[in-house]
Amino acid sequence: MDKELSSPVQGEPIAAIATPVGVGALAVVRMSGEGVFTVADKIFTKARSPETSLADSSGYTAHFGTLHDGERMIDEVIVLVFRSPDSFTVEDMVEITCHGGPVVTQQVLKLLLDNGCRLAEPGEFTRRAFLNGRIDLLQAEAIGEMIHARSESAYRTAVNQMKGGLSEKLGGLREQLLQSCALLELELDFSEEDVEFQSREELAEQVRVLQQEVEKLVESYQHGRLLSEGVATAIIGKPNAGKSTLLNALLGEERAIVSHMPGTTRDYIEECFIYDKTMFRLTDTAGLREAQEEIEHEGIRRSYEKIAEADLILYLMDIGSSDYEEDTEAIAELRQKHPDIQLLVVANKTDTAEDSAERSEKVAEKTGCKVLGISALKEEGLDQLKAEMNTMVEGLDKLHDASVLVTSMRHYEALRNAADALQNARELIDAQSDTELIAFELRSALDYVGEITGKVVNEEVLNVIFGQFCIGK
Ligand code: GDP
């Protein structure tokens, strides 16, 4: 279904606490929808000119006064009035800034619910903003990503997306696709007359350029994903090499303090740390701990399984151990089997061997890998290690144009499908196939791109996206 950007529809009045749970100096409880001024007038008395009502106030005005439940005063508050269409949801809105703390905010919310509002569902304010055409789907998602951003880079990318960077890019692509489609469909209308409104060569060239642009966005997901989810980093190595010690040292004080996010599979954030502007996510750390119990061979085999999922591998070896050359062989083999992985060899326990520098050099020579000496226990060399990890990640993304990035799996998949449809279209043009078939592929590409910004709306997708928001957003 193609969504029309219609005039604002005022939904039933909804209310929610917009600020986080907990004690704070102030909190905000907000309402949106038809009749919210009437609700507010029932429970709020202005300190100045109490005889005037909020319903008669202009938009963007603030009013100081008291909230009361019948005779009982609830709190002294500031009420902000937003008049449709000049509000976040495009509906009439009221924001009540009250004193912080769970009891006060709950009382204020209860008052609103008792006087005609319904409790908002998660993301319902943002959903209304989207349905009223205030923001597109991409921007709505960006708001969610911005709230949950765990590194500065992820935050900046989300802000950019909210401002409409990616939307604009996709809008341009859609426009061009629409033009090609329109010309082809016109031909179909005149099919009996056998006319071509655009030469097939010209069309083929247009589709090729479009496909290239879509592919570029698809590729940017590699970098975008690193930004939004963090760099999946696996620490592998033989038991007792010091993996757990290194893990704890890396997480140490810089352990990212992030709360559990409902509705997402991001429970792993506990095991993240941020260096410079990059977030590193240490993967499968539970498995890493278990591996200690296992016989050597099994431990290494399991490590190999982790490699496939990681963006960056730290191979940790005990450089002080007498059998460190075994590691050299394992690393050489790893390099050979997976020439494309980002592999950093870390020589641990430099404090236990005087000749650790020479030993490291030997390993480097034999494996062709860079070897970095550290002592995880004494926390020596960790800064260099983090800096090196950061440099390797920078090498991971070839596209440094961070202005337009694809950071979400949903967008990535839609663009992938669009690119495939464009490829099909090109092949059909080359094979001089029927106009109808070519038009069909272009139309699908158009729909896939439209799905991203919400021009083509799918109710299920909306539920998934907005369900991940917190209540009050
Ligand atoms: P894992 O099996 O690879 O996770 O290894 P652990 O982190 O459990 O470490 C094995 C042992 O090596 C522990 O007794 C650690 O205290 C010790 N260890 C780890 N790193 C160092 C280090 O840099 N120097 C020294 N001397 N001992 C270390």
Coordinates of C-alpha atoms and ligand atoms in Angstrom, one line a residue:
M1 CA 0.0 0.0 0.0
D2 CA 1.4 3.4 -0.9
K3 CA 1.1 5.8 2.1
E4 CA -0.4 9.2 1.4
L5 CA 1.0 12.0 3.5
S6 CA -2.4 13.1 4.6
S7 CA -3.5 16.0 6.8
P8 CA -2.8 15.2 10.5
V9 CA -5.2 12.7 12.1
Q10 CA -5.7 13.3 15.8
G11 CA -5.7 10.0 17.5
E12 CA -7.3 9.2 20.9
P13 CA -5.4 10.9 23.7
I14 CA -2.4 8.9 24.9
A15 CA -0.1 9.6 27.8
A16 CA 3.2 8.2 29.1
I17 CA 6.2 9.1 31.3
A18 CA 8.9 10.3 28.8
T19 CA 11.9 10.3 31.1
P20 CA 13.7 7.3 32.6
V21 CA 12.5 5.5 35.6
G22 CA 14.3 6.5 38.8
V23 CA 15.0 9.5 41.0
G24 CA 15.8 12.8 39.3
A25 CA 15.3 16.5 39.8
L26 CA 12.7 16.7 37.1
A27 CA 10.6 14.4 34.9
V28 CA 8.4 14.8 31.9
V29 CA 5.0 13.2 31.4
R30 CA 3.5 13.8 28.0
M31 CA 0.2 13.5 26.3
S32 CA -0.8 13.5 22.6
G33 CA -4.0 13.4 20.7
E34 CA -7.5 14.8 20.4
G35 CA -8.7 16.6 23.6
V36 CA -5.4 16.7 25.5
F37 CA -6.0 20.3 26.4
T38 CA -9.4 19.5 27.9
V39 CA -7.7 16.7 30.0
A40 CA -5.1 19.2 31.1
D41 CA -7.6 21.8 32.0
K42 CA -9.4 19.4 34.3
I43 CA -6.4 18.8 36.5
F44 CA -4.2 21.9 36.1
T45 CA -4.7 25.4 37.6
K46 CA -2.5 28.2 36.4
A47 CA -0.7 30.2 39.0
R48 CA -1.3 33.4 37.0
S49 CA -4.7 34.2 35.6
P50 CA -6.2 30.9 36.8
E51 CA -9.5 31.7 35.0
T52 CA -7.9 31.2 31.6
S53 CA -7.8 27.7 30.2
L54 CA -5.0 25.8 28.4
A55 CA -7.5 25.1 25.6
D56 CA -7.3 28.9 24.8
S57 CA -3.5 29.2 25.0
S58 CA -1.3 29.5 22.0
G59 CA 1.1 26.9 20.9
Y60 CA 4.6 26.9 22.3
T61 CA 3.7 28.5 25.6
A62 CA 4.7 27.4 29.0
H63 CA 2.5 27.7 32.1
F64 CA 3.4 27.4 35.7
G65 CA 0.8 26.1 38.2
T66 CA -0.4 23.1 40.2
L67 CA -1.8 19.7 39.4
H68 CA -4.6 18.4 41.5
D69 CA -6.7 15.3 41.9
G70 CA -10.0 16.9 43.1
E71 CA -9.0 18.7 46.2
R72 CA -5.7 17.0 46.6
M73 CA -2.6 18.7 45.2
I74 CA -0.3 16.4 43.3
D75 CA 2.7 18.7 42.4
E76 CA 3.8 22.1 41.2
V77 CA 4.5 21.8 37.5
I78 CA 5.3 23.5 34.2
V79 CA 2.9 22.7 31.4
L80 CA 4.0 23.1 27.8
V81 CA 1.4 23.5 25.1
F82 CA 2.0 22.3 21.5
R83 CA -0.7 22.9 19.0
S84 CA -1.3 20.7 16.0
P85 CA 0.5 20.6 13.5
D86 CA 3.5 22.1 15.3
S87 CA 4.4 19.3 17.6
F88 CA 6.4 16.1 17.5
T89 CA 3.4 13.9 16.7
V90 CA 1.7 16.6 14.6
E91 CA -1.2 16.3 17.0
D92 CA -2.1 18.5 19.9
M93 CA 0.4 17.8 22.7
V94 CA 1.0 18.7 26.3
E95 CA 4.2 18.1 28.2
I96 CA 4.1 18.3 31.9
T97 CA 7.4 18.9 33.7
C98 CA 7.0 17.7 37.2
H99 CA 9.4 16.8 40.0
G100 CA 11.4 13.6 39.4
G101 CA 11.0 10.4 41.3
P102 CA 8.9 7.3 40.6
V103 CA 6.1 8.2 43.0
V104 CA 5.4 11.7 41.7
T105 CA 5.6 10.7 38.0
Q106 CA 3.3 7.7 38.5
Q107 CA 0.8 9.9 40.3
V108 CA 0.9 12.5 37.4
L109 CA 0.5 9.7 34.9
K110 CA -2.4 8.1 36.8
L111 CA -4.1 11.5 36.9
L112 CA -3.9 11.7 33.1
L113 CA -5.2 8.2 32.7
D114 CA -8.1 8.8 35.1
N115 CA -9.1 11.9 33.2
G116 CA -9.4 10.5 29.7
C117 CA -6.0 9.3 28.4
R118 CA -5.0 5.8 27.5
L119 CA -1.5 4.6 28.4
A120 CA 0.7 4.9 25.2
E121 CA 2.2 1.7 23.7
P122 CA 6.0 1.5 23.3
G123 CA 7.0 3.9 20.5
E124 CA 3.5 5.2 19.9
F125 CA 4.4 8.9 20.0
T126 CA 7.0 8.2 17.3
R127 CA 4.6 6.0 15.4
R128 CA 2.1 8.9 15.3
A129 CA 4.9 11.2 14.1
F130 CA 5.5 8.8 11.3
L131 CA 1.9 8.2 10.4
N132 CA 1.3 11.9 10.2
G133 CA 4.2 12.4 7.9
R134 CA 6.4 14.3 10.3
I135 CA 9.3 11.9 9.9
D136 CA 9.9 8.9 7.7
L137 CA 10.5 5.4 8.9
L138 CA 14.2 5.8 8.6
Q139 CA 14.2 8.8 10.8
A140 CA 11.9 7.1 13.3
E141 CA 14.4 4.3 13.6
A142 CA 17.2 6.7 13.9
I143 CA 15.6 8.2 17.0
G144 CA 15.6 4.7 18.5
E145 CA 19.3 4.2 17.5
M146 CA 20.2 7.6 18.8
I147 CA 18.7 6.9 22.2
H148 CA 20.5 3.5 22.3
A149 CA 23.8 4.7 20.8
R150 CA 26.8 3.4 22.8
S151 CA 29.6 5.2 21.1
E152 CA 30.1 8.6 19.7
S153 CA 30.4 7.4 16.1
A154 CA 27.1 5.4 16.4
Y155 CA 25.4 8.5 17.8
R156 CA 26.7 10.8 15.1
T157 CA 25.5 8.4 12.4
A158 CA 22.1 8.2 14.0
V159 CA 21.8 12.0 14.2
N160 CA 22.7 12.2 10.5
Q161 CA 20.1 9.6 9.7
M162 CA 17.6 11.5 11.7
K163 CA 18.4 14.7 9.8
G164 CA 17.5 12.7 6.7
G165 CA 20.9 11.9 5.1
L166 CA 20.0 8.4 4.0
S167 CA 16.3 9.4 3.4
E168 CA 17.5 12.0 0.9
K169 CA 19.8 9.6 -0.9
L170 CA 17.0 7.0 -1.1
G171 CA 14.5 9.6 -2.2
G172 CA 16.8 10.5 -5.1
L173 CA 17.1 6.8 -6.1
R174 CA 13.3 6.4 -5.9
E175 CA 12.7 9.4 -8.1
Q176 CA 15.0 8.0 -10.8
L177 CA 13.5 4.6 -10.6
L178 CA 10.0 6.1 -10.8
Q179 CA 10.9 7.9 -14.0
S180 CA 12.2 4.8 -15.7
C181 CA 9.2 2.8 -14.5
A182 CA 6.8 5.5 -15.7
L183 CA 8.3 5.6 -19.2
L184 CA 8.1 1.8 -19.5
E185 CA 4.6 1.7 -18.3
L186 CA 3.7 4.4 -20.8
E187 CA 5.1 2.1 -23.5
L188 CA 2.8 -0.7 -22.2
D189 CA -0.2 1.6 -22.5
F190 CA 0.8 2.2 -26.2
S191 CA 1.8 -1.4 -26.7
E192 CA -0.2 -1.8 -29.9
E193 CA 1.7 1.0 -31.5
D194 CA 5.1 -0.5 -30.7
V195 CA 6.8 2.7 -29.6
E196 CA 9.8 3.2 -27.3
F197 CA 9.9 6.3 -25.2
Q198 CA 13.4 5.7 -24.2
S199 CA 16.0 3.7 -26.0
R200 CA 16.9 0.4 -24.4
E201 CA 20.6 1.4 -24.3
E202 CA 19.7 4.5 -22.4
L203 CA 17.6 2.6 -20.0
A204 CA 20.3 -0.1 -19.5
E205 CA 22.8 2.7 -18.6
Q206 CA 20.4 4.3 -16.1
V207 CA 19.7 1.0 -14.4
R208 CA 23.4 0.2 -14.3
V209 CA 24.1 3.5 -12.5
L210 CA 21.2 3.0 -10.1
Q211 CA 22.4 -0.5 -9.3
Q212 CA 25.9 0.8 -8.6
E213 CA 24.5 3.4 -6.2
V214 CA 22.4 0.8 -4.4
E215 CA 25.4 -1.6 -4.2
K216 CA 27.4 1.2 -2.6
L217 CA 24.8 1.6 0.1
V218 CA 24.8 -2.2 0.6
E219 CA 28.5 -2.2 1.0
S220 CA 28.4 0.6 3.6
Y221 CA 26.5 -1.8 5.9
Q222 CA 29.8 -3.4 6.7
H223 CA 31.0 -0.2 8.3
G224 CA 27.5 0.8 9.5
R225 CA 27.1 -2.5 11.4
L226 CA 30.5 -2.0 13.1
L227 CA 29.3 1.3 14.3
S228 CA 25.9 0.3 15.5
E229 CA 26.7 -3.1 16.9
G230 CA 30.3 -2.8 17.7
V231 CA 33.3 -4.7 16.3
A232 CA 32.8 -8.4 17.0
T233 CA 36.2 -9.3 18.5
A234 CA 37.2 -12.9 19.4
I235 CA 40.1 -13.7 21.7
I236 CA 41.4 -17.1 20.9
G237 CA 44.3 -19.2 22.0
K238 CA 45.3 -22.2 24.1
P239 CA 44.1 -22.7 27.6
N240 CA 46.1 -20.7 30.1
A241 CA 47.3 -18.3 27.5
G242 CA 45.6 -15.6 29.6
K243 CA 42.4 -15.0 27.6
S244 CA 40.2 -14.4 30.6
T245 CA 42.8 -12.2 32.2
L246 CA 43.0 -10.1 29.0
L247 CA 39.2 -10.0 28.7
N248 CA 38.9 -8.6 32.2
A249 CA 41.7 -6.2 31.7
L250 CA 40.2 -4.9 28.5
L251 CA 36.7 -4.5 29.9
G252 CA 38.2 -3.2 33.1
E253 CA 37.1 0.3 34.0
E254 CA 36.0 1.1 30.5
R255 CA 33.4 -1.6 30.6
A256 CA 30.5 0.1 28.7
I257 CA 27.8 0.9 31.1
V258 CA 24.7 0.2 29.1
S259 CA 21.4 -1.0 30.4
H260 CA 19.5 -4.0 29.0
M261 CA 17.5 -3.0 26.0
P262 CA 14.0 -4.6 25.8
G263 CA 13.0 -6.3 22.6
T264 CA 16.5 -6.6 21.1
T265 CA 19.1 -9.3 21.0
R266 CA 21.6 -7.0 22.5
D267 CA 22.2 -8.6 25.9
Y268 CA 25.9 -8.9 25.0
I269 CA 26.6 -5.3 25.7
E270 CA 27.9 -6.1 29.1
E271 CA 31.0 -7.3 27.3
C272 CA 31.8 -4.2 25.4
F273 CA 34.4 -1.5 25.7
I274 CA 34.9 1.7 23.8
Y275 CA 38.3 2.9 22.6
D276 CA 38.6 6.3 20.9
K277 CA 35.2 6.3 19.1
T278 CA 35.0 2.6 18.3
M279 CA 33.0 0.1 20.3
F280 CA 34.5 -3.4 20.6
R281 CA 32.2 -6.3 21.4
L282 CA 34.0 -9.3 22.9
T283 CA 32.1 -12.2 21.5
D284 CA 31.2 -15.5 23.0
T285 CA 33.0 -14.7 26.3
A286 CA 31.0 -17.3 28.1
G287 CA 32.4 -20.0 25.8
L288 CA 35.8 -18.6 26.4
R289 CA 35.6 -19.2 30.1
E290 CA 34.3 -22.7 29.5
A291 CA 37.1 -23.5 27.1
Q292 CA 39.5 -23.5 30.0
E293 CA 38.1 -26.8 31.3
E294 CA 38.5 -28.5 28.0
I295 CA 41.4 -30.4 26.6
E296 CA 43.8 -28.3 24.6
H297 CA 42.8 -29.6 21.2
E298 CA 39.1 -29.2 21.7
G299 CA 39.7 -25.6 23.0
I300 CA 41.5 -24.7 19.8
R301 CA 38.9 -26.4 17.6
R302 CA 36.2 -24.3 19.3
S303 CA 38.2 -21.2 18.7
Y304 CA 38.2 -21.9 15.0
E305 CA 34.4 -21.9 15.0
K306 CA 34.4 -18.4 16.5
I307 CA 36.5 -17.1 13.7
A308 CA 33.8 -17.2 11.2
E309 CA 31.6 -14.7 13.2
A310 CA 34.3 -12.3 14.2
D311 CA 35.4 -9.0 12.6
L312 CA 38.6 -9.0 14.5
I313 CA 40.6 -11.9 16.0
L314 CA 43.2 -11.6 18.8
Y315 CA 45.3 -14.7 18.9
L316 CA 46.7 -14.8 22.4
M317 CA 49.8 -16.9 23.2
D318 CA 51.9 -17.4 26.2
I319 CA 55.2 -16.1 25.0
G320 CA 57.0 -17.3 28.1
S321 CA 55.9 -20.9 27.6
S322 CA 58.5 -23.5 26.4
D323 CA 56.1 -24.7 23.7
Y324 CA 55.4 -21.3 22.2
E325 CA 56.5 -22.6 18.8
E326 CA 53.4 -24.8 18.7
D327 CA 51.4 -21.5 18.6
T328 CA 53.6 -20.3 15.7
E329 CA 52.4 -23.3 13.7
A330 CA 48.8 -22.8 14.7
I331 CA 48.9 -19.1 13.6
A332 CA 50.6 -19.9 10.3
E333 CA 47.9 -22.5 9.6
L334 CA 45.2 -20.0 10.6
R335 CA 46.6 -17.4 8.3
Q336 CA 46.7 -19.9 5.5
K337 CA 43.1 -21.1 6.0
H338 CA 41.6 -17.7 6.4
P339 CA 43.8 -15.2 4.5
D340 CA 41.1 -12.5 4.7
I341 CA 40.6 -12.3 8.5
Q342 CA 41.8 -9.4 10.5
L343 CA 44.3 -11.2 12.8
L344 CA 46.4 -9.7 15.5
V345 CA 48.9 -11.9 17.4
V346 CA 49.3 -11.0 21.0
A347 CA 52.3 -12.3 22.9
N348 CA 51.2 -12.4 26.5
K349 CA 53.1 -12.8 29.8
T350 CA 56.1 -10.7 28.6
D351 CA 56.8 -10.4 32.3
T352 CA 57.8 -14.1 32.5
A353 CA 60.4 -14.2 29.8
E354 CA 63.4 -12.0 29.4
D355 CA 63.8 -12.9 25.8
S356 CA 60.1 -12.2 25.0
A357 CA 61.0 -9.6 22.4
E358 CA 63.2 -11.9 20.5
R359 CA 60.7 -14.7 20.7
S360 CA 57.9 -12.4 19.4
E361 CA 60.1 -11.4 16.5
K362 CA 60.6 -15.0 15.6
V363 CA 56.8 -15.6 15.6
A364 CA 56.4 -12.5 13.5
E365 CA 59.0 -13.7 11.0
K366 CA 57.5 -17.2 10.7
T367 CA 53.9 -16.2 10.4
G368 CA 54.1 -12.9 8.6
C369 CA 51.8 -11.4 11.3
K370 CA 52.3 -8.4 13.5
V371 CA 53.0 -9.5 17.0
L372 CA 52.3 -7.3 20.0
G373 CA 53.8 -8.0 23.4
I374 CA 51.7 -7.5 26.6
S375 CA 51.3 -8.6 30.1
A376 CA 47.6 -9.0 30.7
L377 CA 48.2 -9.6 34.4
K378 CA 50.3 -6.5 35.0
E379 CA 48.2 -4.6 32.5
E380 CA 51.2 -3.6 30.4
G381 CA 51.0 -2.8 26.7
L382 CA 47.2 -2.7 26.8
D383 CA 47.0 0.9 25.4
Q384 CA 49.2 -0.1 22.4
L385 CA 47.0 -3.2 22.0
K386 CA 43.8 -1.1 21.9
A387 CA 45.3 1.4 19.5
E388 CA 46.4 -1.4 17.2
M389 CA 42.9 -2.9 17.3
N390 CA 41.5 0.5 16.4
T391 CA 43.9 0.9 13.5
M392 CA 42.9 -2.6 12.2
V393 CA 39.2 -1.7 12.3
E394 CA 39.8 1.5 10.4
G395 CA 41.3 -0.7 7.7
L396 CA 38.2 -2.8 7.7
D397 CA 36.0 -0.2 6.1
K398 CA 37.1 1.0 2.7
L399 CA 34.4 3.7 2.6
H400 CA 35.2 6.6 4.9
D401 CA 32.3 8.7 3.7
A402 CA 30.4 8.3 7.0
S403 CA 27.7 10.8 5.9
V404 CA 25.4 8.1 4.4
L405 CA 25.6 4.7 6.0
V406 CA 23.4 1.8 6.3
T407 CA 23.3 0.6 9.9
S408 CA 20.3 -1.6 10.1
M409 CA 19.8 -5.2 9.0
R410 CA 16.3 -4.3 7.7
H411 CA 17.6 -1.6 5.4
Y412 CA 20.5 -3.8 4.3
E413 CA 18.2 -6.6 3.3
A414 CA 15.8 -4.3 1.4
L415 CA 18.7 -2.7 -0.5
R416 CA 20.2 -6.1 -1.3
N417 CA 16.8 -7.1 -2.8
A418 CA 16.6 -3.9 -4.7
A419 CA 20.1 -4.5 -6.1
D420 CA 19.1 -8.0 -7.2
A421 CA 15.9 -6.7 -8.9
L422 CA 18.0 -4.1 -10.8
Q423 CA 20.4 -6.8 -11.8
N424 CA 17.5 -8.9 -13.1
A425 CA 16.2 -5.8 -15.0
R426 CA 19.6 -5.3 -16.7
E427 CA 19.7 -8.9 -17.8
L428 CA 16.2 -8.7 -19.2
I429 CA 17.1 -5.5 -21.1
D430 CA 20.2 -7.2 -22.5
A431 CA 18.1 -10.2 -23.6
Q432 CA 15.7 -7.8 -25.3
S433 CA 12.9 -9.2 -23.2
D434 CA 9.3 -7.9 -23.0
T435 CA 8.8 -4.5 -21.6
E436 CA 6.4 -5.9 -19.1
L437 CA 9.0 -8.1 -17.5
I438 CA 11.5 -5.3 -17.3
A439 CA 8.9 -3.0 -15.8
F440 CA 8.1 -5.7 -13.2
E441 CA 11.7 -5.8 -11.9
L442 CA 12.0 -2.1 -11.8
R443 CA 8.8 -1.8 -9.9
S444 CA 10.0 -4.4 -7.3
A445 CA 13.3 -2.4 -6.9
L446 CA 11.1 0.6 -6.3
D447 CA 9.0 -1.2 -3.7
Y448 CA 12.1 -2.4 -1.9
V449 CA 13.6 1.1 -1.6
G450 CA 10.2 2.4 -0.6
E451 CA 9.9 -0.1 2.2
I452 CA 13.0 1.4 3.9
T453 CA 11.6 4.9 4.2
G454 CA 8.0 3.7 4.7
K455 CA 6.6 4.9 1.4
V456 CA 5.4 1.4 1.1
V457 CA 4.0 0.5 4.5
N458 CA 3.9 -2.9 5.9
E459 CA 2.0 -3.1 9.2
E460 CA 4.1 -6.0 10.5
V461 CA 7.3 -4.1 10.0
L462 CA 5.9 -1.1 11.8
N463 CA 5.0 -3.2 14.8
V464 CA 8.5 -4.6 15.0
I465 CA 10.2 -1.2 14.6
F466 CA 8.0 0.7 17.1
G467 CA 7.8 -2.2 19.5
Q468 CA 11.5 -1.8 20.2
F469 CA 11.0 1.7 21.5
C470 CA 10.4 2.4 25.2
I471 CA 7.1 3.7 26.4
G472 CA 6.9 7.4 26.2
K473 CA 9.0 7.7 23.0
Ligands
GDP1 P1 42.9 -18.6 29.8 O1 42.7 -20.0 30.0 O2 43.5 -18.3 28.4 O3 41.6 -17.8 29.9 O4 43.9 -18.0 30.8 P2 43.7 -17.2 32.2 O5 43.4 -15.9 31.9 O6 42.8 -18.0 33.1 O7 45.2 -17.2 32.7 C1 45.9 -18.4 33.1 C2 46.9 -18.1 34.1 O8 47.9 -17.2 33.6 C3 46.3 -17.4 35.3 O9 46.9 -17.9 36.5 C4 46.7 -15.9 35.1 O10 46.9 -15.2 36.3 C5 48.0 -16.1 34.4 N1 48.3 -14.9 33.6 C6 47.6 -14.3 32.7 N2 48.2 -13.3 32.1 C7 49.4 -13.2 32.6 C8 50.5 -12.4 32.5 O11 50.6 -11.4 31.7 N3 51.6 -12.6 33.2 C9 51.7 -13.6 34.1 N4 52.8 -13.8 34.8 N5 50.6 -14.5 34.3 C10 49.5 -14.3 33.6

